[in-house]
Short mmCIF file of C-alpha atoms in Angstrom, two decimals:
data_model
loop_
_atom_site.label_atom_id
_atom_site.label_comp_id
_atom_site.label_asym_id
_atom_site.label_seq_id
_atom_site.Cartn_x
_atom_site.Cartn_y
_atom_site.Cartn_z
CA MET A 289 -118.08 -40.34 -117.29
CA LYS A 290 -117.60 -38.94 -113.83
CA SER A 291 -114.78 -36.65 -114.90
CA LEU A 292 -116.75 -35.31 -117.88
CA LEU A 293 -119.45 -33.50 -115.95
CA THR A 294 -117.39 -32.25 -113.04
CA CYS A 295 -117.29 -28.52 -113.61
CA ASN A 296 -116.62 -25.07 -112.36
CA VAL A 297 -119.33 -22.84 -113.79
CA SER A 298 -117.11 -19.77 -113.54
CA ARG A 299 -114.96 -21.30 -116.31
CA GLY A 300 -117.99 -22.04 -118.52
CA VAL A 301 -117.63 -25.81 -118.85
CA ASP A 302 -119.12 -27.14 -122.10
CA PHE A 303 -121.87 -29.51 -121.04
CA ALA A 304 -122.81 -29.99 -124.70
CA LEU A 305 -119.50 -31.78 -125.25
CA ALA A 306 -120.15 -33.89 -122.17
CA GLY A 307 -123.59 -34.83 -123.48
CA ALA A 308 -122.18 -35.79 -126.87
CA ILE A 309 -119.53 -37.97 -125.26
CA LEU A 310 -122.24 -39.54 -123.10
CA MET A 311 -124.11 -40.55 -126.24
CA LEU A 312 -120.98 -42.03 -127.81
CA LEU A 313 -120.29 -44.00 -124.68
CA SER A 314 -123.88 -45.19 -124.49
CA ALA A 315 -123.85 -46.27 -128.13
CA SER A 316 -120.66 -48.26 -127.58
CA LEU A 317 -122.10 -50.28 -124.73
CA ASP A 318 -123.34 -53.78 -125.39
CA ALA A 319 -126.66 -53.04 -123.73
CA LYS A 320 -129.54 -55.41 -123.27
CA THR A 321 -132.48 -53.82 -125.10
CA LEU A 322 -136.09 -54.16 -124.00
CA TYR A 323 -139.01 -52.95 -126.11
CA VAL A 324 -142.18 -51.54 -124.56
CA SER A 325 -145.41 -50.88 -126.47
CA SER A 326 -148.91 -49.77 -125.48
CA ALA A 327 -150.08 -52.87 -127.39
CA GLY A 328 -147.57 -55.10 -125.60
CA ASP A 329 -148.06 -57.73 -122.93
CA ASP A 330 -146.02 -58.19 -119.77
CA ALA A 331 -146.05 -61.92 -120.46
CA ASN A 332 -143.89 -61.25 -123.52
CA GLU A 333 -140.10 -61.34 -123.71
CA GLY A 334 -139.62 -57.64 -124.45
CA THR A 335 -138.26 -58.09 -127.97
CA ALA A 336 -139.12 -55.79 -130.88
CA SER A 337 -141.60 -58.37 -132.19
CA ASN A 338 -142.96 -59.27 -128.74
CA PRO A 339 -142.83 -56.09 -126.64
CA ILE A 340 -143.89 -55.80 -123.02
CA LEU A 341 -146.49 -53.34 -121.73
CA THR A 342 -145.14 -51.59 -118.62
CA LEU A 343 -141.95 -49.96 -117.42
CA ALA A 344 -142.26 -51.85 -114.14
CA LYS A 345 -141.98 -55.13 -116.03
CA ALA A 346 -138.93 -53.81 -117.89
CA LYS A 347 -137.31 -52.97 -114.55
CA GLU A 348 -138.10 -56.45 -113.25
CA ILE A 349 -136.37 -58.05 -116.25
CA CYS A 350 -133.34 -55.78 -115.81
CA GLY A 351 -133.12 -56.72 -112.15
CA ARG A 352 -132.78 -60.38 -113.07
CA SER A 353 -130.25 -59.82 -115.84
CA SER A 354 -126.47 -60.06 -115.63
CA ASP A 355 -125.99 -57.49 -118.41
CA ASP A 356 -123.89 -54.44 -117.60
CA SER A 357 -126.24 -51.88 -119.16
CA PHE A 358 -129.77 -51.56 -120.48
CA ALA A 359 -131.79 -49.72 -123.08
CA ILE A 360 -135.52 -49.60 -122.39
CA LEU A 361 -137.22 -48.31 -125.53
CA LEU A 362 -140.85 -47.23 -125.68
CA ARG A 363 -142.61 -47.16 -129.02
CA GLY A 364 -142.57 -43.58 -130.30
CA GLY A 365 -146.01 -42.05 -130.73
CA ASP A 366 -147.66 -44.46 -128.28
CA THR A 367 -149.56 -43.29 -125.21
CA PHE A 368 -148.92 -45.47 -122.17
CA THR A 369 -151.75 -45.55 -119.65
CA GLU A 370 -151.16 -48.89 -117.94
CA HIS A 371 -148.69 -48.51 -115.06
CA THR A 372 -147.78 -50.57 -112.04
CA SER A 373 -147.56 -48.57 -108.83
CA THR A 374 -144.14 -49.05 -107.22
CA PRO A 375 -143.56 -47.51 -103.77
CA SER A 376 -140.23 -45.76 -103.28
CA ASP A 377 -139.07 -45.20 -99.72
CA VAL A 378 -136.30 -42.97 -101.06
CA VAL A 379 -138.47 -40.38 -102.81
CA ASP A 380 -141.48 -41.14 -100.59
CA LYS A 381 -143.88 -41.54 -103.51
CA THR A 382 -145.42 -44.28 -105.60
CA CYS A 383 -143.91 -44.28 -109.09
CA ALA A 384 -144.53 -45.97 -112.42
CA PHE A 385 -140.79 -46.66 -112.80
CA VAL A 386 -138.06 -46.75 -110.16
CA TRP A 387 -134.44 -47.22 -111.26
CA ASP A 388 -132.21 -48.21 -108.33
CA ILE A 389 -129.91 -50.63 -110.16
CA ASP A 390 -126.24 -49.67 -110.37
CA LYS A 391 -126.02 -50.19 -114.12
CA ALA A 392 -126.17 -47.80 -117.06
CA LEU A 393 -129.62 -47.09 -118.49
CA THR A 394 -130.99 -45.46 -121.63
CA LEU A 395 -134.73 -44.73 -121.50
CA SER A 396 -135.76 -43.66 -124.99
CA THR A 397 -137.98 -44.55 -127.96
CA TYR A 398 -138.03 -46.72 -131.07
CA GLY A 399 -140.03 -47.08 -134.26
CA SER A 400 -140.95 -43.40 -134.70
CA PRO A 401 -139.33 -40.01 -134.10
CA GLU A 402 -142.42 -38.98 -132.09
CA LYS A 403 -142.20 -38.89 -128.34
CA ALA A 404 -143.73 -41.67 -126.28
CA LYS A 405 -146.29 -40.32 -123.81
CA LEU A 406 -146.55 -41.55 -120.23
CA TYR A 407 -150.06 -40.60 -119.12
CA GLY A 408 -150.85 -40.71 -115.42
CA GLY A 409 -154.23 -39.75 -114.03
CA PHE A 410 -153.87 -41.87 -110.88
CA TYR A 411 -154.96 -40.66 -107.46
CA SER A 412 -152.89 -40.98 -104.31
CA HIS A 413 -155.90 -42.23 -102.35
CA ASN A 414 -156.13 -45.16 -104.80
CA GLY A 415 -152.47 -46.05 -104.40
CA GLY A 416 -151.07 -44.21 -107.40
CA PRO A 417 -148.64 -44.17 -109.06
CA VAL A 418 -148.53 -40.42 -108.45
CA ALA A 419 -145.11 -39.83 -110.08
CA ALA A 420 -143.76 -41.22 -113.32
CA ILE A 421 -140.01 -41.87 -113.03
CA ALA A 422 -137.61 -41.97 -110.08
CA ILE A 423 -133.84 -42.46 -110.49
CA GLN A 424 -132.50 -43.00 -107.01
CA GLU A 425 -129.71 -44.22 -104.76
CA ARG A 426 -127.74 -47.30 -105.80
CA SER A 427 -127.84 -45.93 -109.34
CA THR A 428 -124.39 -44.39 -109.98
CA LYS A 429 -123.85 -45.27 -113.66
CA ASP A 430 -124.87 -43.14 -116.64
CA VAL A 431 -128.62 -42.67 -117.09
CA LEU A 432 -130.13 -41.03 -120.18
CA ILE A 433 -133.83 -40.11 -120.35
CA GLU A 434 -134.95 -38.71 -123.68
CA ASN A 435 -137.77 -38.26 -126.20
CA LEU A 436 -140.60 -38.77 -123.70
CA SER A 437 -143.67 -36.74 -122.79
CA PHE A 438 -145.54 -36.79 -119.49
CA GLU A 439 -149.10 -35.71 -118.78
CA MET A 440 -151.42 -35.73 -115.77
CA TRP A 441 -149.03 -36.80 -113.00
CA GLU A 442 -150.21 -35.69 -109.59
CA GLU A 443 -146.83 -35.43 -107.84
CA GLY A 444 -144.25 -35.08 -110.58
CA ALA A 445 -142.75 -36.45 -113.80
CA ILE A 446 -139.05 -37.07 -113.06
CA ILE A 447 -137.44 -37.30 -109.62
CA LEU A 448 -133.74 -37.81 -108.89
CA GLU A 449 -132.54 -38.71 -105.40
CA GLU A 450 -129.02 -39.61 -104.28
CA THR A 451 -127.83 -40.48 -107.80
CA GLU A 452 -125.31 -39.18 -110.32
CA ASP A 453 -124.45 -38.85 -114.02
CA VAL A 454 -127.97 -38.31 -115.35
CA THR A 455 -128.98 -36.61 -118.60
CA ILE A 456 -132.60 -35.57 -119.24
CA ARG A 457 -133.31 -34.14 -122.68
CA HIS A 458 -136.05 -33.61 -125.28
CA VAL A 459 -138.85 -34.11 -122.74
CA ASP A 460 -142.32 -32.51 -122.59
CA ILE A 461 -144.27 -32.27 -119.31
CA ASP A 462 -147.86 -31.03 -119.28
CA LYS A 463 -150.63 -30.74 -116.68
CA THR A 464 -148.92 -31.83 -113.48
CA GLY A 465 -149.81 -31.12 -109.87
CA THR A 466 -152.75 -31.58 -107.53
CA TYR A 467 -154.74 -28.81 -109.24
CA TYR A 468 -155.80 -31.36 -111.86
CA PHE A 469 -156.88 -33.91 -109.22
CA THR A 470 -159.76 -32.07 -107.61
CA ASP A 471 -161.30 -35.25 -106.16
CA GLU A 472 -158.17 -36.27 -104.26
CA ARG A 473 -158.95 -37.50 -100.74
CA ASP A 474 -155.36 -37.72 -99.53
CA LYS A 475 -154.75 -34.36 -97.91
CA GLY A 476 -151.00 -35.03 -97.99
CA ALA A 477 -150.87 -35.17 -101.79
CA PHE A 478 -148.47 -32.47 -103.00
CA MET A 479 -146.14 -31.83 -105.93
CA GLN A 480 -142.82 -30.12 -105.27
CA ALA A 481 -141.93 -29.83 -108.98
CA PRO A 482 -142.45 -31.58 -112.32
CA VAL A 483 -138.67 -32.16 -112.31
CA TYR A 484 -137.20 -32.65 -108.83
CA PRO A 485 -133.44 -33.39 -108.64
CA GLN A 486 -132.22 -33.95 -105.08
CA ALA A 487 -128.83 -34.72 -103.51
CA SER A 488 -127.37 -35.78 -106.86
CA LYS A 489 -124.25 -34.96 -108.87
CA ARG A 490 -123.41 -34.29 -112.51
CA VAL A 491 -126.89 -33.80 -113.93
CA LEU A 492 -127.65 -32.23 -117.32
CA ILE A 493 -131.22 -31.09 -118.13
CA ASP A 494 -131.56 -29.98 -121.75
CA ASN A 495 -134.54 -28.97 -123.87
CA VAL A 496 -137.30 -29.80 -121.38
CA ARG A 497 -140.69 -28.18 -121.89
CA ILE A 498 -142.93 -27.71 -118.83
CA THR A 499 -146.45 -26.35 -119.30
CA ASP A 500 -149.33 -25.96 -116.84
CA ALA A 501 -147.93 -27.05 -113.48
CA HIS A 502 -150.12 -26.16 -110.50
CA ASN A 503 -151.00 -27.33 -107.03
CA TRP A 504 -154.39 -26.83 -105.43
CA ARG A 505 -155.36 -24.01 -103.10
CA GLY A 506 -153.04 -23.43 -100.17
CA ASP A 507 -150.12 -25.29 -101.78
CA ARG A 508 -149.51 -23.15 -104.84
CA GLY A 509 -146.46 -21.33 -103.55
CA GLY A 510 -144.71 -24.58 -102.70
CA LEU A 511 -144.57 -25.72 -106.32
CA HIS A 512 -141.65 -24.93 -108.63
CA GLY A 513 -140.72 -25.73 -112.23
CA PHE A 514 -137.37 -27.22 -111.20
CA TYR A 515 -136.74 -27.85 -107.50
CA CYS A 516 -133.00 -28.46 -107.03
CA THR A 517 -131.86 -29.30 -103.51
CA ARG A 518 -128.37 -30.33 -102.34
CA MET A 519 -127.27 -30.57 -105.98
CA GLY A 520 -123.68 -30.57 -107.23
CA ASP A 521 -122.63 -29.85 -110.84
CA LEU A 522 -126.03 -29.23 -112.40
CA GLU A 523 -126.81 -27.58 -115.72
CA ILE A 524 -130.29 -26.59 -116.93
CA ARG A 525 -130.37 -25.20 -120.45
CA ASN A 526 -132.65 -24.60 -123.45
CA CYS A 527 -135.82 -25.29 -121.46
CA LEU A 528 -139.25 -23.70 -121.84
CA LEU A 529 -141.57 -23.09 -118.89
CA VAL A 530 -145.06 -21.71 -119.50
CA ASN A 531 -147.84 -21.28 -116.92
CA VAL A 532 -146.14 -22.59 -113.81
CA SER A 533 -147.80 -21.10 -110.75
CA GLY A 534 -144.67 -21.40 -108.59
CA SER A 535 -141.15 -20.14 -109.20
CA ALA A 536 -139.35 -21.33 -112.30
CA PHE A 537 -136.36 -22.50 -110.24
CA LYS A 538 -135.88 -23.31 -106.60
CA ILE A 539 -132.35 -23.95 -105.34
CA ARG A 540 -131.93 -25.20 -101.81
CA ARG A 541 -128.94 -26.08 -99.62
CA GLN A 542 -125.37 -27.16 -100.30
CA PRO A 543 -124.24 -30.60 -101.45
CA ARG A 544 -123.61 -33.01 -98.60
CA ASP A 545 -119.84 -32.37 -98.78
CA ARG A 546 -120.52 -28.62 -98.27
CA SER A 547 -118.82 -27.69 -101.52
CA PRO A 548 -120.19 -25.03 -103.92
CA ASN A 549 -123.18 -26.29 -105.87
CA ASN A 550 -121.84 -25.30 -109.30
CA ILE A 551 -125.24 -24.80 -110.93
CA TYR A 552 -125.47 -23.22 -114.38
CA ILE A 553 -128.94 -22.15 -115.54
CA HIS A 554 -128.83 -20.62 -119.00
CA ASP A 555 -130.71 -20.00 -122.24
CA ASN A 556 -134.10 -20.92 -120.82
CA ALA A 557 -137.41 -19.15 -121.49
CA CYS A 558 -139.90 -18.74 -118.63
CA TYR A 559 -143.33 -17.21 -119.26
CA TYR A 560 -145.95 -16.77 -116.54
CA THR A 561 -144.01 -18.40 -113.74
CA GLY A 562 -143.99 -17.57 -110.05
CA LEU A 563 -146.66 -16.14 -107.78
CA SER A 564 -147.68 -12.56 -108.45
CA SER A 565 -147.94 -9.71 -106.00
CA ASN A 566 -151.69 -10.40 -105.83
CA ALA A 567 -151.35 -13.95 -104.52
CA PRO A 568 -153.32 -14.66 -101.31
CA ASP A 569 -151.27 -14.26 -98.14
CA GLU A 570 -151.44 -17.96 -97.28
CA GLU A 571 -149.87 -18.84 -100.61
CA SER A 572 -147.39 -16.01 -101.09
CA ASP A 573 -144.51 -17.27 -98.95
CA GLN A 574 -142.33 -18.40 -101.90
CA PRO A 575 -142.63 -15.77 -104.64
CA GLY A 576 -140.10 -14.96 -107.35
CA PHE A 577 -138.75 -16.30 -110.61
CA LEU A 578 -136.05 -17.78 -108.35
CA ARG A 579 -136.60 -19.19 -104.88
CA TYR A 580 -133.33 -19.34 -102.93
CA SER A 581 -133.43 -21.49 -99.81
CA GLY A 582 -131.06 -22.48 -97.02
CA GLU A 583 -130.85 -23.24 -93.33
CA MET A 584 -128.39 -23.69 -90.51
CA TYR A 585 -126.40 -26.87 -89.95
CA ASP A 586 -126.58 -28.37 -86.49
CA ASP A 587 -123.12 -26.94 -85.81
CA GLY A 588 -124.44 -23.42 -86.41
CA THR A 589 -122.82 -22.80 -89.81
CA PRO A 590 -124.93 -21.73 -92.81
CA ASN A 591 -126.17 -24.39 -95.23
CA CYS A 592 -126.82 -22.13 -98.22
CA PRO A 593 -126.28 -22.79 -101.94
CA SER A 594 -123.46 -21.06 -103.81
CA GLY A 595 -121.75 -21.11 -107.17
CA ILE A 596 -124.97 -20.44 -109.09
CA VAL A 597 -124.86 -18.70 -112.47
CA ILE A 598 -128.13 -17.61 -114.12
CA GLU A 599 -127.37 -16.39 -117.64
CA ASN A 600 -129.20 -15.49 -120.86
CA ASN A 601 -132.63 -16.47 -119.65
CA ILE A 602 -136.04 -14.94 -120.34
CA PHE A 603 -138.22 -14.30 -117.29
CA HIS A 604 -141.47 -12.74 -118.51
CA TYR A 605 -144.57 -12.19 -116.36
CA PRO A 606 -145.85 -13.79 -113.19
CA PHE A 607 -148.52 -16.45 -113.19
CA CYS A 608 -151.98 -15.08 -112.37
CA TRP A 609 -155.02 -17.05 -111.26
CA GLU A 610 -157.39 -15.25 -113.58
CA CYS A 611 -160.01 -18.01 -113.44
CA GLU A 612 -160.39 -17.51 -109.67
CA GLY A 613 -160.78 -13.78 -109.63
CA GLU A 614 -157.19 -12.53 -109.35
CA ASP A 615 -156.80 -9.11 -110.97
CA CYS A 616 -154.09 -9.83 -113.51
CA SER A 617 -153.93 -6.23 -114.70
CA THR A 618 -152.23 -5.24 -111.43
CA ALA A 619 -150.15 -8.42 -110.96
CA VAL A 620 -146.39 -7.89 -110.68
CA ALA A 621 -143.63 -10.49 -110.50
CA VAL A 622 -140.73 -10.68 -108.05
CA LYS A 623 -137.19 -11.42 -109.26
CA TYR A 624 -136.32 -13.69 -106.33
CA SER A 625 -137.14 -14.50 -102.74
CA ILE A 626 -134.95 -15.88 -99.96
CA SER A 627 -135.89 -18.27 -97.22
CA ASN A 628 -134.09 -18.06 -93.90
CA GLU A 629 -132.31 -14.73 -94.33
CA THR A 630 -130.76 -15.30 -90.91
CA ALA A 631 -128.72 -18.20 -92.28
CA CYS A 632 -128.08 -17.01 -95.84
CA GLY A 633 -128.30 -13.23 -95.61
CA LYS A 634 -130.90 -10.89 -97.05
CA ASN A 635 -128.54 -10.09 -99.94
CA ALA A 636 -127.81 -13.71 -100.87
CA CYS A 637 -129.25 -13.35 -104.38
CA SER A 638 -127.16 -10.28 -105.13
CA ASP A 639 -123.95 -11.84 -103.82
CA ASP A 640 -122.02 -13.09 -106.87
CA ALA A 641 -120.42 -15.85 -104.82
CA LYS A 642 -123.88 -17.27 -104.24
CA VAL A 643 -125.93 -16.18 -107.27
CA ARG A 644 -124.56 -14.38 -110.33
CA TRP A 645 -127.06 -12.92 -112.79
CA VAL A 646 -125.76 -12.40 -116.34
CA ASN A 647 -127.67 -10.87 -119.26
CA ASN A 648 -131.18 -12.01 -118.35
CA ASP A 649 -134.37 -10.43 -119.76
CA PHE A 650 -137.00 -9.58 -117.13
CA ARG A 651 -140.58 -8.36 -117.54
CA TYR A 652 -142.33 -8.02 -114.20
CA GLN A 653 -145.74 -6.53 -115.02
CA TRP A 654 -148.32 -9.13 -116.07
CA LYS A 655 -149.39 -8.80 -119.70
CA ARG A 656 -151.63 -10.97 -121.85
CA THR A 657 -149.74 -12.55 -124.74
CA ASP A 658 -150.26 -15.53 -127.03
CA ARG A 659 -148.35 -17.65 -124.51
CA TRP A 660 -151.01 -17.11 -121.84
CA ALA A 661 -153.02 -20.31 -121.54
CA GLY A 662 -156.22 -18.50 -120.63
CA ARG A 663 -157.91 -19.82 -117.53
CA GLY A 664 -161.22 -18.05 -118.21
CA ILE A 665 -162.59 -20.66 -120.60
CA THR A 666 -166.06 -22.18 -120.53
CA PRO A 667 -166.55 -25.32 -118.43
CA PRO A 668 -167.23 -28.40 -120.56
CA SER A 669 -170.59 -30.08 -121.00
CA ALA A 670 -171.35 -33.28 -119.11
CA PRO A 671 -170.61 -36.70 -120.64
CA GLN A 672 -173.68 -38.59 -121.80
CA ASN A 673 -174.87 -42.16 -122.30
CA LEU A 674 -172.56 -43.76 -119.77
CA THR A 675 -172.94 -47.53 -119.94
CA SER A 676 -171.29 -50.30 -117.94
CA VAL A 677 -170.89 -53.96 -118.87
CA ALA A 678 -169.48 -56.60 -116.53
CA VAL A 679 -167.41 -58.68 -118.94
CA THR A 680 -166.17 -60.96 -116.14
CA GLU A 681 -166.73 -61.23 -112.42
CA THR A 682 -163.75 -58.93 -111.84
CA GLN A 683 -163.86 -56.51 -114.80
CA VAL A 684 -166.33 -53.80 -115.82
CA ASP A 685 -166.06 -51.97 -119.15
CA LEU A 686 -167.38 -48.40 -119.39
CA THR A 687 -168.26 -46.38 -122.48
CA TRP A 688 -169.66 -42.86 -122.86
CA ASP A 689 -170.28 -40.03 -125.33
CA HIS A 690 -168.99 -36.46 -125.15
CA ASP A 691 -168.29 -33.40 -127.26
CA GLU A 692 -164.59 -32.92 -126.51
CA ARG A 693 -164.15 -29.46 -128.01
CA ASN A 694 -163.77 -27.71 -124.66
CA GLY A 695 -162.77 -30.61 -122.40
CA GLU A 696 -159.30 -31.81 -121.53
CA ARG A 697 -159.94 -34.90 -119.40
CA PHE A 698 -162.56 -37.13 -117.81
CA VAL A 699 -162.70 -37.95 -114.11
CA ILE A 700 -164.16 -41.42 -113.50
CA GLN A 701 -165.72 -42.06 -110.10
CA ARG A 702 -166.84 -45.35 -108.58
CA LYS A 703 -168.67 -46.51 -105.48
CA SER A 704 -169.14 -49.98 -104.03
CA GLY A 705 -172.60 -50.97 -102.89
CA GLU A 706 -174.20 -48.06 -101.03
CA GLY A 707 -170.87 -46.44 -100.22
CA SER A 708 -169.60 -43.01 -101.23
CA TYR A 709 -168.07 -42.16 -104.59
CA ILE A 710 -164.30 -41.94 -104.84
CA ALA A 711 -162.20 -40.82 -107.80
CA LEU A 712 -160.99 -43.86 -109.71
CA ARG A 713 -158.99 -42.56 -112.66
CA ILE A 714 -158.46 -39.55 -114.94
CA VAL A 715 -158.29 -40.19 -118.70
CA ASP A 716 -157.58 -37.93 -121.67
CA SER A 717 -160.38 -36.19 -123.57
CA HIS A 718 -160.07 -38.41 -126.65
CA VAL A 719 -160.75 -41.53 -124.53
CA LYS A 720 -164.38 -42.72 -124.51
CA SER A 721 -164.00 -46.06 -122.73
CA TYR A 722 -162.33 -47.55 -119.67
CA SER A 723 -161.86 -51.04 -118.21
CA ASP A 724 -162.04 -51.31 -114.43
CA ARG A 725 -160.19 -54.47 -113.42
CA ASN A 726 -159.41 -56.50 -110.29
CA LEU A 727 -162.85 -56.00 -108.81
CA THR A 728 -164.45 -58.10 -106.09
CA PRO A 729 -166.91 -60.69 -107.47
CA THR A 730 -170.62 -60.33 -106.54
CA THR A 731 -170.13 -56.69 -105.51
CA ARG A 732 -172.30 -54.03 -107.16
CA TYR A 733 -170.28 -51.14 -108.55
CA THR A 734 -171.76 -47.82 -109.66
CA TYR A 735 -169.97 -45.31 -111.89
CA ARG A 736 -170.31 -41.70 -112.96
CA ILE A 737 -168.09 -39.40 -115.02
CA LYS A 738 -167.49 -35.67 -115.32
CA ALA A 739 -165.52 -33.69 -117.90
CA CYS A 740 -162.96 -31.09 -116.83
CA ASN A 741 -160.76 -28.44 -118.37
CA ALA A 742 -158.48 -25.78 -116.94
CA ALA A 743 -161.42 -23.67 -115.81
CA ALA A 744 -163.84 -26.07 -114.17
CA CYS A 745 -165.63 -29.40 -114.36
CA SER A 746 -169.02 -30.29 -115.79
CA SER A 747 -171.92 -31.82 -113.95
CA TYR A 748 -171.88 -35.60 -113.68
CA SER A 749 -173.11 -38.02 -116.30
CA ASN A 750 -175.86 -40.52 -115.65
CA GLU A 751 -174.98 -43.36 -113.26
CA ALA A 752 -174.29 -46.88 -114.51
CA SER A 753 -174.10 -49.97 -112.27
CA CYS A 754 -172.91 -53.56 -112.63
CA ILE A 755 -172.82 -56.72 -110.55
CA GLY A 756 -171.32 -59.98 -111.68
CA GLU A 757 -170.54 -61.14 -115.19
CA GLY A 758 -172.83 -59.85 -117.90
CA ARG A 759 -175.39 -58.05 -115.67
CA GLN A 760 -176.03 -54.35 -116.20
CA ARG A 761 -178.30 -51.70 -114.70
#
C-alpha cells in the first residue's frame, strides 16, 4: 500500500480512496485473529469462545506466530482496565500495547458496534502504563486502529514513531494529560499530545474525537491536540477537538530525507483549543490554533516543515482556565505561533510554500457556548464507608459508597506500614470496588480514596487497613 498514500497535497490526493483500498486489502488477508474481552483470561487461547484479557498478551501471541498478519479484536462495549505495563525505549514511555512487529495489524472490535474503551488511570511513579498504544519502528506493514475509545491516560492515547502506513479512525479520546493525575510524584511526567505521530510516513487520521486534554500547571503550553513531528504524507480530517488547553495542531521539522512534509489538515472542528492571551507568562510560549516549529540542522540549513495545507476547518475560541481565575471574558486566541523564527522566518505561517490556509472559519474572542465544558463546577463529596478485606496474603479488595452525580473519577491512595501515602490508581466514577494485587505478605496496607471532577477533588474518605489473609481494621 506504499504507493497508495504517497501524495502531493497541492494536487488534492484522495485519501478516502486510499483508506477504502486499505480496508479491502486488510479484508483479503488471511490474518490470525485474536479476541480480547474484559471478562477474558490471559491463560486462554484468544479465540472467540475463550478470549484473552490484555493487549500485551495478544502482542505476545503475535510475536510467537508465523502468520503474516493479525487482527486483534476487543469486545465492543467493554471497558478494559487491566493492562500490562510495557516499556518502550523508542517512545520513551510505558505503554499498554507496543506494536513493533513487521507484520500487518488490524486493531478493532467484535460482538457489538459500540467502541471498546481502554481506561488508564495509572501513575508514572507506580510504573504505568502511562500511554495506551505505541506503533513504532520495525513496523512497516499496514496498521489499522479503529472503533476504540481512550480515557484517563496520563501521557497519551496513540503514539507513532518511525513507522509507516497507519490508519487511525473512529476513535474517541477523553480526559488525557497530567492535569487529571494531581497526585503524580514523577516530576518528569508530561503529555505532548493525545495523538503523537513522529518520524512516520503515510498516515491517515480520520474521525478522531479529542475532548478535555490538559497538562498540569507550568506544562500547559507544551500540550497539543495532534503533535506531528518529522512527518511525511499525513492527512488529518473530520476530527473534533473540544477543550484542549494547547494548540489544536503542532507541526515540527522536516522528514528525515528533508523533503516537503505533505500534510493536509482539513474539515476538522476545533473548539476551545490553544492558550488564550490571558495565559500566565510561564505557560504562554506556545500559543495559537497552530504551533509551527523548526530548528537549524548541524550544517546550518533550516529544518522547517513545508507543504502544509490547512483547509475548511473550524477554529473557534481559545481555551480558558476559568476554574483557576482566568478572566475568560477578555481571553483572545492567536491564529498561530512560530518557534525559532531565525531558522524558519517570522512569516513562515503566511508563506504558502510552508503553510497554506484555505477557507477556514476563525473566531478569536472567547465566548461561552454549549460546547464549553464548564470548569466552574462544584467539587464532589467525599466517598464514604471505605472497607478493605484481605482475600489472600497478596490481594486486598476495597469497596466504598459515593454519590456520583458530580464526580468523574476516584483516586485510590495506599501506604505501607507507617510510610507516606502514594497514588495507586484512578478509576471511573461508576466503579465502587478495586482489587489491589501482588502485595507483600505480612505487610499492613492502609487505603484512602477521594473523588475528583474537572474542578477539584473532595476530602478523603475514612482509612481502611489490612494485614494478611482475612484480617481487617
